[in-house]
Amino acid sequence: GAVVSQHPSWVICKSGTSVKIECRSLDFQATTMFWYRQFPKQSLMLMATSNEGSKATYEQGVEKDKFLINHASLTLSTLTVTSAHPEDSSFYICSARFPREGGYTQYFGPGTRLTVL
Amino acid sequence: GESVGLHLPTLSVQEGDNSIINCAYSNSASDYFIWYKQESGKGPQFIIDIRSNMDKRQGQRVTVLLNKTVKHLSLQIAATQPGDSAVYFCADHPGDDKIIFGKGTRLHILP
């Protein structure tokens, strides 16, 4: 099946710094990728939809200036958490849209654990 | 607003028994549902899907049932194994756009 990777798998940073997370589709081109955030023992919450070559679409309540998304190529989307604070500590998961019979499905990456001290 | 939710947060099942995980949805226009399995510290893994024009779909050891009348779907896992321990999410996938995840049910396998 299609493979989506994320880098890094975990990161620890100091409060106030910025952190970049990469999401790559390894064996297919993805014009659309999605970014999710998951707090402990909770479900995945969609943050934004990343479209190659255009601006990301953010879900209600997600600060676009804090969570910068860049989808510069058909295989790479990046999420930058700017001026990170402890409340931004979470599990960040990306997915890539993949064509299937009758439409599309999504393949998910392994996630990135962000801890802000 | 519209949401996809699960009845029970935790389910404990004896190894070898069948597991049934339930899910309710509220959007009557929903026509495509997916079950995902998420192991600790990993991303969601696709298990099985079903369209609204079907009542039942079977995979390897898994079956999904859809009852559109009461807006309910379930995931049945046959002969539950230790490797089935995970959190299971039902998800609503309207059209080709975003996937909306339910709250999740943690499945514990008892030895």
GROMACS .gro file of N, CA, C and O in nm, chain A residues 34 36 38 41-44 46 49 59 91 93 97 100-106 108-111 113, chain B residues 32 34 36 38 41-46 49 51 89 93 95-104 106:
model
  200
   34PHE      N    1  -0.326   1.634   0.471
   34PHE     CA    2  -0.401   1.682   0.585
   34PHE      C    3  -0.315   1.675   0.711
   34PHE      O    4  -0.235   1.584   0.727
   36TYR      N    5  -0.333   1.663   1.132
   36TYR     CA    6  -0.418   1.639   1.248
   36TYR      C    7  -0.336   1.658   1.375
   36TYR      O    8  -0.214   1.641   1.375
   38GLN      N    9  -0.348   1.531   1.792
   38GLN     CA   10  -0.413   1.437   1.883
   38GLN      C   11  -0.355   1.452   2.023
   38GLN      O   12  -0.235   1.427   2.044
   41LYS      N   13  -0.525   1.036   2.488
   41LYS     CA   14  -0.655   0.972   2.510
   41LYS      C   15  -0.769   1.045   2.442
   41LYS      O   16  -0.884   1.037   2.486
   42GLN      N   17  -0.737   1.117   2.337
   42GLN     CA   18  -0.841   1.185   2.260
   42GLN      C   19  -0.833   1.145   2.114
   42GLN      O   20  -0.741   1.076   2.071
   43SER      N   21  -0.931   1.189   2.040
   43SER     CA   22  -0.937   1.154   1.898
   43SER      C   23  -0.850   1.248   1.816
   43SER      O   24  -0.793   1.344   1.868
   44LEU      N   25  -0.840   1.219   1.690
   44LEU     CA   26  -0.766   1.306   1.599
   44LEU      C   27  -0.853   1.426   1.561
   44LEU      O   28  -0.971   1.410   1.529
   46LEU      N   29  -0.875   1.742   1.302
   46LEU     CA   30  -0.820   1.799   1.179
   46LEU      C   31  -0.783   1.944   1.203
   46LEU      O   32  -0.863   2.023   1.253
   49THR      N   33  -0.607   2.154   0.582
   49THR     CA   34  -0.591   2.083   0.456
   49THR      C   35  -0.483   2.154   0.376
   49THR      O   36  -0.492   2.276   0.354
   59GLU      N   37  -0.897   2.470   0.972
   59GLU     CA   38  -1.024   2.446   1.040
   59GLU      C   39  -1.050   2.559   1.140
   59GLU      O   40  -0.958   2.630   1.184
   91PHE      N   41   0.054   1.510   1.971
   91PHE     CA   42   0.093   1.415   1.867
   91PHE      C   43   0.037   1.469   1.736
   91PHE      O   44  -0.084   1.484   1.722
   93ILE      N   45  -0.017   1.433   1.336
   93ILE     CA   46  -0.026   1.327   1.235
   93ILE      C   47  -0.066   1.388   1.102
   93ILE      O   48  -0.158   1.471   1.097
   97ARG      N   49  -0.384   1.228   0.056
   97ARG     CA   50  -0.496   1.177  -0.020
   97ARG      C   51  -0.447   1.090  -0.135
   97ARG      O   52  -0.351   1.125  -0.205
  100ARG      N   53  -0.860   0.614  -0.512
  100ARG     CA   54  -0.912   0.479  -0.503
  100ARG      C   55  -1.031   0.469  -0.597
  100ARG      O   56  -1.075   0.570  -0.652
  101GLU      N   57  -1.083   0.349  -0.615
  101GLU     CA   58  -1.197   0.330  -0.704
  101GLU      C   59  -1.314   0.415  -0.657
  101GLU      O   60  -1.359   0.404  -0.544
  102GLY      N   61  -1.362   0.501  -0.740
  102GLY     CA   62  -1.477   0.581  -0.706
  102GLY      C   63  -1.447   0.708  -0.630
  102GLY      O   64  -1.539   0.782  -0.594
  103GLY      N   65  -1.319   0.735  -0.603
  103GLY     CA   66  -1.288   0.858  -0.530
  103GLY      C   67  -1.149   0.857  -0.473
  103GLY      O   68  -1.053   0.822  -0.541
  104TYR      N   69  -1.138   0.895  -0.347
  104TYR     CA   70  -1.008   0.904  -0.281
  104TYR      C   71  -1.016   0.842  -0.143
  104TYR      O   72  -1.121   0.833  -0.083
  105THR      N   73  -0.899   0.804  -0.092
  105THR     CA   74  -0.888   0.766   0.048
  105THR      C   75  -0.768   0.842   0.104
  105THR      O   76  -0.706   0.923   0.034
  106GLN      N   77  -0.735   0.821   0.229
  106GLN     CA   78  -0.621   0.886   0.291
  106GLN      C   79  -0.532   0.781   0.356
  106GLN      O   80  -0.580   0.689   0.419
  108PHE      N   81  -0.221   0.753   0.633
  108PHE     CA   82  -0.171   0.831   0.745
  108PHE      C   83  -0.024   0.804   0.772
  108PHE      O   84   0.025   0.692   0.755
  109GLY      N   85   0.043   0.910   0.817
  109GLY     CA   86   0.180   0.894   0.860
  109GLY      C   87   0.187   0.838   1.000
  109GLY      O   88   0.085   0.823   1.068
  110PRO      N   89   0.308   0.810   1.049
  110PRO     CA   90   0.325   0.749   1.181
  110PRO      C   91   0.314   0.847   1.297
  110PRO      O   92   0.312   0.806   1.412
  111GLY      N   93   0.307   0.977   1.265
  111GLY     CA   94   0.292   1.076   1.371
  111GLY      C   95   0.425   1.132   1.420
  111GLY      O   96   0.530   1.069   1.408
  113ARG      N   97   0.569   1.319   1.776
  113ARG     CA   98   0.540   1.358   1.914
  113ARG      C   99   0.617   1.486   1.946
  113ARG      O  100   0.739   1.487   1.944
  149TYR      N  101  -2.018   0.741   0.345
  149TYR     CA  102  -1.897   0.660   0.340
  149TYR      C  103  -1.832   0.663   0.477
  149TYR      O  104  -1.805   0.770   0.532
  151ILE      N  105  -1.535   0.472   0.751
  151ILE     CA  106  -1.411   0.396   0.759
  151ILE      C  107  -1.383   0.362   0.905
  151ILE      O  108  -1.408   0.445   0.995
  153TYR      N  109  -1.071   0.271   1.161
  153TYR     CA  110  -0.926   0.277   1.173
  153TYR      C  111  -0.883   0.212   1.305
  153TYR      O  112  -0.955   0.217   1.404
  155GLN      N  113  -0.562   0.229   1.575
  155GLN     CA  114  -0.445   0.306   1.611
  155GLN      C  115  -0.376   0.243   1.732
  155GLN      O  116  -0.431   0.238   1.841
  158GLY      N  117   0.121   0.530   2.003
  158GLY     CA  118   0.233   0.602   1.945
  158GLY      C  119   0.245   0.592   1.795
  158GLY      O  120   0.348   0.629   1.737
  159LYS      N  121   0.140   0.545   1.729
  159LYS     CA  122   0.143   0.529   1.584
  159LYS      C  123   0.027   0.602   1.519
  159LYS      O  124  -0.067   0.644   1.585
  160GLY      N  125   0.033   0.616   1.389
  160GLY     CA  126  -0.076   0.677   1.315
  160GLY      C  127  -0.189   0.578   1.292
  160GLY      O  128  -0.173   0.457   1.311
  161PRO      N  129  -0.306   0.625   1.253
  161PRO     CA  130  -0.420   0.536   1.227
  161PRO      C  131  -0.393   0.444   1.108
  161PRO      O  132  -0.330   0.484   1.011
  162GLN      N  133  -0.445   0.325   1.118
  162GLN     CA  134  -0.430   0.226   1.013
  162GLN      C  135  -0.568   0.187   0.962
  162GLN      O  136  -0.655   0.149   1.040
  163PHE      N  137  -0.585   0.193   0.833
  163PHE     CA  138  -0.713   0.157   0.771
  163PHE      C  139  -0.745   0.010   0.798
  163PHE      O  140  -0.660  -0.077   0.783
  166ASP      N  141  -1.383  -0.035   0.518
  166ASP     CA  142  -1.473   0.076   0.491
  166ASP      C  143  -1.607   0.022   0.441
  166ASP      O  144  -1.621  -0.096   0.408
  168ARG      N  145  -1.976   0.173   0.224
  168ARG     CA  146  -2.057   0.280   0.167
  168ARG      C  147  -2.200   0.266   0.213
  168ARG      O  148  -2.245   0.158   0.253
  206PHE      N  149  -1.122   0.369   1.584
  206PHE     CA  150  -1.201   0.487   1.550
  206PHE      C  151  -1.291   0.457   1.431
  206PHE      O  152  -1.247   0.396   1.333
  210HIS      N  153  -1.634   0.999   0.616
  210HIS     CA  154  -1.555   1.053   0.507
  210HIS      C  155  -1.649   1.108   0.401
  210HIS      O  156  -1.680   1.041   0.303
  212GLY      N  157  -1.763   1.270   0.088
  212GLY     CA  158  -1.703   1.303  -0.041
  212GLY      C  159  -1.557   1.263  -0.045
  212GLY      O  160  -1.518   1.160   0.005
  213ASP      N  161  -1.475   1.345  -0.104
  213ASP     CA  162  -1.333   1.317  -0.114
  213ASP      C  163  -1.251   1.410  -0.024
  213ASP      O  164  -1.130   1.418  -0.037
  214ASP      N  165  -1.317   1.473   0.067
  214ASP     CA  166  -1.253   1.576   0.148
  214ASP      C  167  -1.209   1.520   0.282
  214ASP      O  168  -1.175   1.405   0.294
  215LYS      N  169  -1.214   1.598   0.381
  215LYS     CA  170  -1.163   1.566   0.514
  215LYS      C  171  -1.232   1.445   0.574
  215LYS      O  172  -1.344   1.410   0.542
  216ILE      N  173  -1.159   1.379   0.664
  216ILE     CA  174  -1.213   1.267   0.740
  216ILE      C  175  -1.243   1.316   0.881
  216ILE      O  176  -1.159   1.381   0.943
  217ILE      N  177  -1.361   1.285   0.932
  217ILE     CA  178  -1.401   1.326   1.066
  217ILE      C  179  -1.397   1.204   1.156
  217ILE      O  180  -1.472   1.108   1.136
  218PHE      N  181  -1.311   1.208   1.257
  218PHE     CA  182  -1.293   1.094   1.345
  218PHE      C  183  -1.389   1.098   1.463
  218PHE      O  184  -1.420   1.204   1.517
  219GLY      N  185  -1.435   0.981   1.505
  219GLY     CA  186  -1.510   0.967   1.628
  219GLY      C  187  -1.415   0.967   1.746
  219GLY      O  188  -1.294   0.984   1.733
  220LYS      N  189  -1.470   0.948   1.866
  220LYS     CA  190  -1.392   0.960   1.988
  220LYS      C  191  -1.297   0.844   2.011
  220LYS      O  192  -1.195   0.859   2.075
  221GLY      N  193  -1.327   0.729   1.962
  221GLY     CA  194  -1.238   0.615   1.980
  221GLY      C  195  -1.279   0.521   2.091
  221GLY      O  196  -1.332   0.566   2.194
  223ARG      N  197  -1.103   0.205   2.319
  223ARG     CA  198  -0.981   0.127   2.346
  223ARG      C  199  -1.020  -0.018   2.369
  223ARG      O  200  -1.104  -0.047   2.455
   0.00000   0.00000   0.00000
